[in-house]
Coordinates of C-alpha atoms and ligand atoms in Angstrom, one line a residue:
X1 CA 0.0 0.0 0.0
X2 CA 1.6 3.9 -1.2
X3 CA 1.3 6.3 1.7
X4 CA -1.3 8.6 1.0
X5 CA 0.7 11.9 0.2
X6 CA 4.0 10.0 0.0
X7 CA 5.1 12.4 -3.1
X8 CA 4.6 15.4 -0.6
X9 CA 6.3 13.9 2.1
X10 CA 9.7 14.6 2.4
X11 CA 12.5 12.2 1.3
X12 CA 13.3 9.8 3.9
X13 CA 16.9 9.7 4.8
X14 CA 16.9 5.7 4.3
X15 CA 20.6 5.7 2.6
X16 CA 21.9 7.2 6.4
X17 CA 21.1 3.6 8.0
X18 CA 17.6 2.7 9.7
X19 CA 17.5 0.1 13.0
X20 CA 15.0 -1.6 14.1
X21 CA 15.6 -1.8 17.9
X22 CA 13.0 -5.2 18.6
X23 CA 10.6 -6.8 16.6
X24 CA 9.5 -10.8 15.9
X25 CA 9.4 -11.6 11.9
X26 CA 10.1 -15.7 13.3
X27 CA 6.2 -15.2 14.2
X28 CA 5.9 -15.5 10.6
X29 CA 8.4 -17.8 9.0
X30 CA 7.9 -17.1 5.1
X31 CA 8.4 -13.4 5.7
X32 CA 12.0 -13.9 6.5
X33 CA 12.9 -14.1 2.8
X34 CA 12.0 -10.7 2.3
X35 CA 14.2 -9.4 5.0
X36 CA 17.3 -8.8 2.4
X37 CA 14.8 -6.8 0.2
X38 CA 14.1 -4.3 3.7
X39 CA 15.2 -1.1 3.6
X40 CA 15.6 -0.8 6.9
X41 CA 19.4 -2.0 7.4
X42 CA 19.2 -3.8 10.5
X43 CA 16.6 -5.8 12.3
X44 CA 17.2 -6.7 16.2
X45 CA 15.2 -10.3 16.1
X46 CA 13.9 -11.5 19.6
X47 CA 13.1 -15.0 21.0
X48 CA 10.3 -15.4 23.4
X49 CA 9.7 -18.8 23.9
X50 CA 10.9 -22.5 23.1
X51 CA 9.3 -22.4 19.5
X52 CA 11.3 -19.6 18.1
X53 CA 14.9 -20.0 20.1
X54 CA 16.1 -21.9 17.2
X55 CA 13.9 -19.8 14.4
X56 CA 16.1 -17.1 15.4
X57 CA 19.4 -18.6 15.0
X58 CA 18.0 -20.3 11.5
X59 CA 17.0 -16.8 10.3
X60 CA 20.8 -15.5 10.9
X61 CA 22.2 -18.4 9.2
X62 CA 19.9 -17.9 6.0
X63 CA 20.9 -14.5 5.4
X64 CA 24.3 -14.3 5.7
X65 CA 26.3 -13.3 2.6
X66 CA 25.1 -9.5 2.5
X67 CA 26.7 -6.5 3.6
X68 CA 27.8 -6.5 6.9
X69 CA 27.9 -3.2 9.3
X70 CA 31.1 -3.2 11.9
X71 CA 30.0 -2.1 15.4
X72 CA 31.9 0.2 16.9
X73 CA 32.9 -2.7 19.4
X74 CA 34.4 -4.4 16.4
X75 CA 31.8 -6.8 15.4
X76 CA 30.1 -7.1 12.5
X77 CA 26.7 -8.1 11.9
X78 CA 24.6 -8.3 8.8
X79 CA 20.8 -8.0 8.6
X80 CA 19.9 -9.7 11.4
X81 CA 21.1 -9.1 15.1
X82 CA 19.7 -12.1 16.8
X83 CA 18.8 -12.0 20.5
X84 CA 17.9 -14.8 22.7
X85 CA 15.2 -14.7 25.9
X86 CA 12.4 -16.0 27.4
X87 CA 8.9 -13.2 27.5
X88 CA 7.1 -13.2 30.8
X89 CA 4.1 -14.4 28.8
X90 CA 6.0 -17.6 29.0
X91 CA 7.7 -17.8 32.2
X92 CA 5.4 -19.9 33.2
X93 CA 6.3 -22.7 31.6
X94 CA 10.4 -22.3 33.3
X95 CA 10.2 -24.1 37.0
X96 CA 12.7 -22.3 39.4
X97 CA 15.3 -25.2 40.4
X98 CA 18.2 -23.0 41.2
X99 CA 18.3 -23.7 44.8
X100 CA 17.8 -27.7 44.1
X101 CA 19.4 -30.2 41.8
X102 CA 16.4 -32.5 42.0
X103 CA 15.3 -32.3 38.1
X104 CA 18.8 -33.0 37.4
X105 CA 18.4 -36.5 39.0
X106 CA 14.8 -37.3 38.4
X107 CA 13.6 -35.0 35.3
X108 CA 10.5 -33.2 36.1
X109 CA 7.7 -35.6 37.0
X110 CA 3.7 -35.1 36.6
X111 CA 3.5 -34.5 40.2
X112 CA 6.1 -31.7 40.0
X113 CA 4.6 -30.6 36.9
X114 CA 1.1 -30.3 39.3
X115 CA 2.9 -28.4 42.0
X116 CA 5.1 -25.7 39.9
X117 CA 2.1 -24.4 37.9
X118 CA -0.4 -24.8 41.1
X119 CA 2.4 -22.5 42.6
X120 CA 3.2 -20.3 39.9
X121 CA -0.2 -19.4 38.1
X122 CA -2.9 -17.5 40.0
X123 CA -5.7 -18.5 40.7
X124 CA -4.3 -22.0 40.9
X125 CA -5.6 -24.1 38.0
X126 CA -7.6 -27.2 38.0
X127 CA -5.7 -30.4 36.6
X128 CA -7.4 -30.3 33.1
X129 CA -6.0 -26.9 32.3
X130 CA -2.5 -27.8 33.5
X131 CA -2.5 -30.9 31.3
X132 CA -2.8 -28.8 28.1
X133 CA 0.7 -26.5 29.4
X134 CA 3.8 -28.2 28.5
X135 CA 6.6 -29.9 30.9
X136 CA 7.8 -27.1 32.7
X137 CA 11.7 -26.3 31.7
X138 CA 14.1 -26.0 34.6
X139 CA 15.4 -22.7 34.8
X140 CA 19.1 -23.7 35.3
X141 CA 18.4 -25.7 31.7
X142 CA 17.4 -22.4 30.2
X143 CA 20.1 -20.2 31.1
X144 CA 22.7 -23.1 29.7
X145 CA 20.5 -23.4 26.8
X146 CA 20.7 -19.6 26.5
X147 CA 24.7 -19.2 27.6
X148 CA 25.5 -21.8 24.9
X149 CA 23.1 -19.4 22.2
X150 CA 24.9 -16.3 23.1
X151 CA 28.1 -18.1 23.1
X152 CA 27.2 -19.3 19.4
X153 CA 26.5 -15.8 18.2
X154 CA 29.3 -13.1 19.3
X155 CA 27.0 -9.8 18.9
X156 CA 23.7 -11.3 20.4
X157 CA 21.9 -9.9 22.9
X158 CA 19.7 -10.6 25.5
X159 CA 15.9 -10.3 25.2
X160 CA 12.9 -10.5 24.8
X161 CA 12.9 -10.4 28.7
X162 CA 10.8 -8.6 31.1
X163 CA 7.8 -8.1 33.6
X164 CA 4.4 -7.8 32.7
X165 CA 1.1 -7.8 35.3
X166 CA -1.3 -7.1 32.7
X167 CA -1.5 -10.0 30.7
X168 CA -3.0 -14.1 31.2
X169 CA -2.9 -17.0 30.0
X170 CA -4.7 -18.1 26.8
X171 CA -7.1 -20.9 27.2
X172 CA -6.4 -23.8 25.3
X173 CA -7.0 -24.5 21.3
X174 CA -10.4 -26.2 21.1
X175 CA -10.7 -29.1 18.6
X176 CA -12.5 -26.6 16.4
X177 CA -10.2 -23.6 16.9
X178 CA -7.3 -25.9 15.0
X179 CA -7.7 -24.2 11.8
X180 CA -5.1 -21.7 13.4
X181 CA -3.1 -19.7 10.9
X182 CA -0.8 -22.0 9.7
X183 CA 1.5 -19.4 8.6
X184 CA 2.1 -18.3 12.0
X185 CA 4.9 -19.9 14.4
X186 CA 3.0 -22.2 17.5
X187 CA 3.5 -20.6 20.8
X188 CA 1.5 -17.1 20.3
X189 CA -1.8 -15.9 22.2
X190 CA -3.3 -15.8 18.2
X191 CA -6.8 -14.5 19.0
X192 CA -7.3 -17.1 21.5
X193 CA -9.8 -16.0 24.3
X194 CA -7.4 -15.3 28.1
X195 CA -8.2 -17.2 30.9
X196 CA -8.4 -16.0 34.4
X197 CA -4.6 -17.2 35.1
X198 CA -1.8 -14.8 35.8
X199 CA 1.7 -15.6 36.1
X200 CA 2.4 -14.5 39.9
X201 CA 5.0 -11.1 39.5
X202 CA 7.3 -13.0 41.9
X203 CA 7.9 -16.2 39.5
X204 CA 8.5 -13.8 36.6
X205 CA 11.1 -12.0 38.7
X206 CA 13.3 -15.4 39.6
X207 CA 13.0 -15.7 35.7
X208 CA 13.7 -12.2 34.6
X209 CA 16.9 -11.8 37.3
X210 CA 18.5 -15.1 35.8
X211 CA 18.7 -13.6 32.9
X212 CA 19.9 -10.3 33.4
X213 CA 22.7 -11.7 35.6
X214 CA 23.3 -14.0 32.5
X215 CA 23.3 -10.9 30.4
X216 CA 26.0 -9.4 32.7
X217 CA 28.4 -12.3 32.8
X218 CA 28.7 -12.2 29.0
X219 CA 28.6 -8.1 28.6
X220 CA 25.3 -8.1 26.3
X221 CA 22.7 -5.7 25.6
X222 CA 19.1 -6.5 26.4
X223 CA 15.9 -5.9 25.6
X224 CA 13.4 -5.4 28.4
X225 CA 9.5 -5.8 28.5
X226 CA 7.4 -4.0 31.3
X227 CA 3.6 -3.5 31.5
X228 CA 2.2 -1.8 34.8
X229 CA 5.3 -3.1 36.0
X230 CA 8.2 -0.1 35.7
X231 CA 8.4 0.2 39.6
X232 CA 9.4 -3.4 40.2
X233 CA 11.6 -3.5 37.2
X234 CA 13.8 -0.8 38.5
X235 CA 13.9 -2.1 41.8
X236 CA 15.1 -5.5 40.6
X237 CA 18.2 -3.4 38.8
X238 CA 18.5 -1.9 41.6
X239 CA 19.2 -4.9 43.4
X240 CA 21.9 -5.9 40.8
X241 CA 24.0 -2.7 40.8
X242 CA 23.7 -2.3 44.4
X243 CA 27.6 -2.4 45.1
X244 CA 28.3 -1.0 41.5
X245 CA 27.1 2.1 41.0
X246 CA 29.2 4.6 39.5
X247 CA 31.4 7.0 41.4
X248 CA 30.6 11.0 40.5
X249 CA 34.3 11.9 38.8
X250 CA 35.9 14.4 41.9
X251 CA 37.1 17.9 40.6
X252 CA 40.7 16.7 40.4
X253 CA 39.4 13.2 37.9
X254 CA 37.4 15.9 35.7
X255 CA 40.2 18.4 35.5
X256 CA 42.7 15.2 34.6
X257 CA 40.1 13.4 32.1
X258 CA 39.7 16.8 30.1
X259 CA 43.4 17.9 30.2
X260 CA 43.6 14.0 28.7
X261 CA 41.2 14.4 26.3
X262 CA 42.7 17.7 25.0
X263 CA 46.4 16.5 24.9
X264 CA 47.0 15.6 21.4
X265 CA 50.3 14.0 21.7
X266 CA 49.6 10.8 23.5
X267 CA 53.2 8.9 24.7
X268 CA 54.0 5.3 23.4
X269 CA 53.9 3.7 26.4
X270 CA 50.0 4.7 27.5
X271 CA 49.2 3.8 23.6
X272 CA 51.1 0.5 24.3
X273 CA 49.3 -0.2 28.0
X274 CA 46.0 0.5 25.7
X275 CA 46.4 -1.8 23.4
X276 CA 47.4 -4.4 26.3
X277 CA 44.6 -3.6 28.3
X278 CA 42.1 -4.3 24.9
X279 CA 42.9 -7.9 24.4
X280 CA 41.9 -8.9 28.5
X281 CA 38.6 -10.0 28.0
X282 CA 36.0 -7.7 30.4
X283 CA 35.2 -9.2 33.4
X284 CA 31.6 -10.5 34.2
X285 CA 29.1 -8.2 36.1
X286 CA 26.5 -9.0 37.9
X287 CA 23.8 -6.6 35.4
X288 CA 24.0 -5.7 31.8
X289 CA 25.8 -3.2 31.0
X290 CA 23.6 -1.7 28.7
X291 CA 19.2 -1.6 29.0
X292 CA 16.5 -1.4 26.3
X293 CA 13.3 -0.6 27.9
X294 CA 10.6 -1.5 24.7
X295 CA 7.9 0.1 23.7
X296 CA 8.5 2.2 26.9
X297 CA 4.4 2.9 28.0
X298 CA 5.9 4.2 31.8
X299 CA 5.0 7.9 32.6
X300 CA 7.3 10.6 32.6
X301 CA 8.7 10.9 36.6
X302 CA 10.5 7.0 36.6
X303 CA 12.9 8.5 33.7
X304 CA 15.5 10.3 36.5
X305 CA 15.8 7.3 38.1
X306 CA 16.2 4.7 35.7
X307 CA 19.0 7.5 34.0
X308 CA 20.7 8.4 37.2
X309 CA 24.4 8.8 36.4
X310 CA 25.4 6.5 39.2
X311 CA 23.7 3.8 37.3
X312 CA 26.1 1.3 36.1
X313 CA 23.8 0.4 33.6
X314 CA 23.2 2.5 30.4
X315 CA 19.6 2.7 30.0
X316 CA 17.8 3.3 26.0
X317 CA 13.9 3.7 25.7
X318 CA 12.6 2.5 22.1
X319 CA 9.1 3.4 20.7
X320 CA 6.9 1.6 18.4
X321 CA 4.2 3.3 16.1
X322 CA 1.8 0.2 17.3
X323 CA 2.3 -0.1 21.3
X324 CA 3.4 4.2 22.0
X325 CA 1.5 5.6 19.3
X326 CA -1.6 4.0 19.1
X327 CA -3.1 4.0 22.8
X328 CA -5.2 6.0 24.4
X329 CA -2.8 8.5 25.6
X330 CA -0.2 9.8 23.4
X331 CA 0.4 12.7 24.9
X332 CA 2.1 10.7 27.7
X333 CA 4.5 9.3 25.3
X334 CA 5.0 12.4 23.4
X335 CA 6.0 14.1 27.0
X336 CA 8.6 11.1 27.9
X337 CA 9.8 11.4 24.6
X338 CA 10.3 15.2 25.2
X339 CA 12.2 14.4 28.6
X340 CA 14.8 12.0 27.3
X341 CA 18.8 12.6 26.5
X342 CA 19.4 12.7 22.7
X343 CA 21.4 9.8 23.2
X344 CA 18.6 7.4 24.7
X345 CA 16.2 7.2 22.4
X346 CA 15.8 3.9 20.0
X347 CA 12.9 3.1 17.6
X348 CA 11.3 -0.6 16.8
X349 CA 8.5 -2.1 14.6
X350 CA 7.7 -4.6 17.6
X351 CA 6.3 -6.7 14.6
X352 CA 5.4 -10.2 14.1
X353 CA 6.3 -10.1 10.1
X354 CA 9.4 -8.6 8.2
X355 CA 8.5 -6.9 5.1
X356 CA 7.5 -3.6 3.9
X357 CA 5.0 -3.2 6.4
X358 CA 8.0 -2.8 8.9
X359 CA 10.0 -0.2 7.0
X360 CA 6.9 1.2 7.2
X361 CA 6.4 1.6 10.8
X362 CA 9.9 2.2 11.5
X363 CA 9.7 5.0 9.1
X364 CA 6.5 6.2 10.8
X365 CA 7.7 6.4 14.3
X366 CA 11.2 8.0 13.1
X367 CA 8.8 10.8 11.5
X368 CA 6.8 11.1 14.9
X369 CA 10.1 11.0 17.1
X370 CA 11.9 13.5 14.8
X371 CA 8.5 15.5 15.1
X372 CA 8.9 15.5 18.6
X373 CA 12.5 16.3 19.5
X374 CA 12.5 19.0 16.1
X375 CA 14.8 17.0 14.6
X376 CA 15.8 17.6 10.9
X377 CA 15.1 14.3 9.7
X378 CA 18.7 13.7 8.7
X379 CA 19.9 14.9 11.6
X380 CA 17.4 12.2 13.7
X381 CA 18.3 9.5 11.6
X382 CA 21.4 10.1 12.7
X383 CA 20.9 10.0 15.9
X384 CA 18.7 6.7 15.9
X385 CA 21.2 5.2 13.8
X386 CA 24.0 6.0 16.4
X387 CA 22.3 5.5 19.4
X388 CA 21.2 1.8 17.8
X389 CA 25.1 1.2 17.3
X390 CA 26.1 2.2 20.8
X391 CA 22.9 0.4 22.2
X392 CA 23.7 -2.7 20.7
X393 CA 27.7 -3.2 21.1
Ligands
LIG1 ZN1 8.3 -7.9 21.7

């Protein structure tokens, strides 16, 4: 479909490098062949669940050949970043055996099957529902599962992770509903009617936290999902930089760092203790270094604190034409939009097919962001594009 008015519209600065910051074209498998057609030049690709873990790692191996962008860390990546995680919608389904080694020994049994989602889901179900969920996953097999993922693809990141106290579980496909879109991957909600079940906030927190701390002991990125839940996100970051936060530079450090940084002769010997210094891998930390908050729908007042400088965490906000643009209350996006650093802000498609319909959105909310901040469009795209690069690496 042509944009109504597209001639009138001014060119879109496409050629500059477009990103889209999280979005799910595994969801639908035969749009992955039009990726390499996008004009959009790099798509961050989340997992959710166990359907689409290996989808995502598939989709990279399919498309390589292309160009490939190097990240300012060094890495390149092509058309695909992929990103591996497990969505709160699904946590669920992952039984907390950190403090035990019993599934180890025994695998998990039908009565421990009973008893995790009789703990985990509120209001408890009755046995007929929890015999159409799956075998719940340990959550020590996940991370491993996950490590090994991350381990397998250099530039991945972490996600789709999160908190959510909105949503519940879809009841069961009845024999009639099985004529489900057969283009779409298994796993998703598709239409299906919810069910009184929540997941209770605590189980998605023991979920969420394993993976963060899993993000921090390889160094990625990663891509965080809150509904009604900001509050209790932060907190739980919180918790992992407590001990870590960043010292304020004194006078003295400032007045060093910019007599550094204004010295154009540097000496040999700190350009040879630089290059030393590069080739020791970075340490673990106990948090990621570096946050996506998606489809940020938090109000404006949470910003300060999830930006404080003495965060050891960099934090990004990205915003999607469908989930910021399309509620009921714009205005409260337009004002957080308004409050953020230049250097924060990241835009996504959030979308469950690649294609043209992406570039679309991603075009979209670029024009609405640039709107916003009173960006030249070249001069935003540039900015996305950047803040995408640093986001990611
Ligand atoms: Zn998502």
């Amino acid at each position: 479909m042509a944009q109504p008015n597209s001639e009138n519209r001014t060119h879109f600065p496409w050629e500059i490098g477009v990103f889209d910051a999280h979005c799910h074209p595994t969801d639908t498998l035969s749009s992955i062949a039009e990726i390499p057609r996008m004009k959009a030049t790099t798509l961050t690709v989340m997992a959710t669940r166990g359907e689409d873990q290996d989808l995502v790692h598939q989709t990279v191996a399919s498309l390589t050949g292309g160009q490939t962008l190097v990240l300012p860390s060094g890495q390149s990546v092509g058309r695909v970043l992929p990103c591996f995680g497990w969505h709160p919608w699904f946590s669920h389904q992952i039984l907390d055996d950190m403090e035990k080694t019993e599934t180890e020994v025994t695998g998990v049994t039908s009565d421990m099957k009973k008893a995790h989602y009789g703990k985990v889901l509120t209001p408890p179900p009755d046995d007929s529902f929890i015999l159409t969920l799956p075998d719940p996953k340990p959550l020590s097999q996940l991370i491993s599962e996950t490590r090994q993922r991350l381990l397998t693809h250099s530039a991945a990141l972490v996600g789709e992770v999160g908190l959510d106290r909105a949503f519940r579980l879809p009841q069961p496909w009845t024999q009639q509903e099985e004529n489900r879109d057969s283009q779409m991957t298994p796993g998703s909600r598709e239409g299906r009617t919810l069910s009184p079940h929540r997941v209770q906030l605590e189980h998605q927190k023991v979920v969420l936290e394993a993976q963060l701390r899993l993000a921090g002991e390889l160094r990625r990125s990663v891509s965080v999902h809150s509904v009604q839940a900001h509050g209790v996100v932060l907190d739980l970051f919180k918790k992992l930089w407590s001990g870590h936060e960043r010292k304020k530079p004194s006078r003295r450090e400032r007045a060093r760092r910019y007599s550094a940084a204004h010295a154009h002769a540097e000496s040999d010997a700190e350009e040879e203790h630089e290059k030393l210094t590069r080739v020791v891998p970075d340490p673990p930390l106990p948090f990621p270094p570096k946050i996506c908050m998606h489809s940020y729908s938090g109000p404006v007042e949470p910003l300060k604190q999830f930006l404080n400088p003495s965060n050891p965490s960099d934090v990004y906000f990205s915003f999607s034409t469908v989930i910021n643009f399309n509620g009921r209350s714009p205005q409260k996006v337009v004002d957080v939009i308004k409050a953020l650093p230049d250097d924060r802000i990241l835009i996504e498609s959030d979308l469950h097919t690649a294609g043209k319909q992406m570039d679309d959105l991603l075009e979209e909310v670029a024009r609405q962001i640039c709107e916003i901040r009173r960006w030249d469009l070249v001069q935003g795209v540039q900015q996305l594009a950047e803040n995408w690069k640093r986001f990611v690496c």
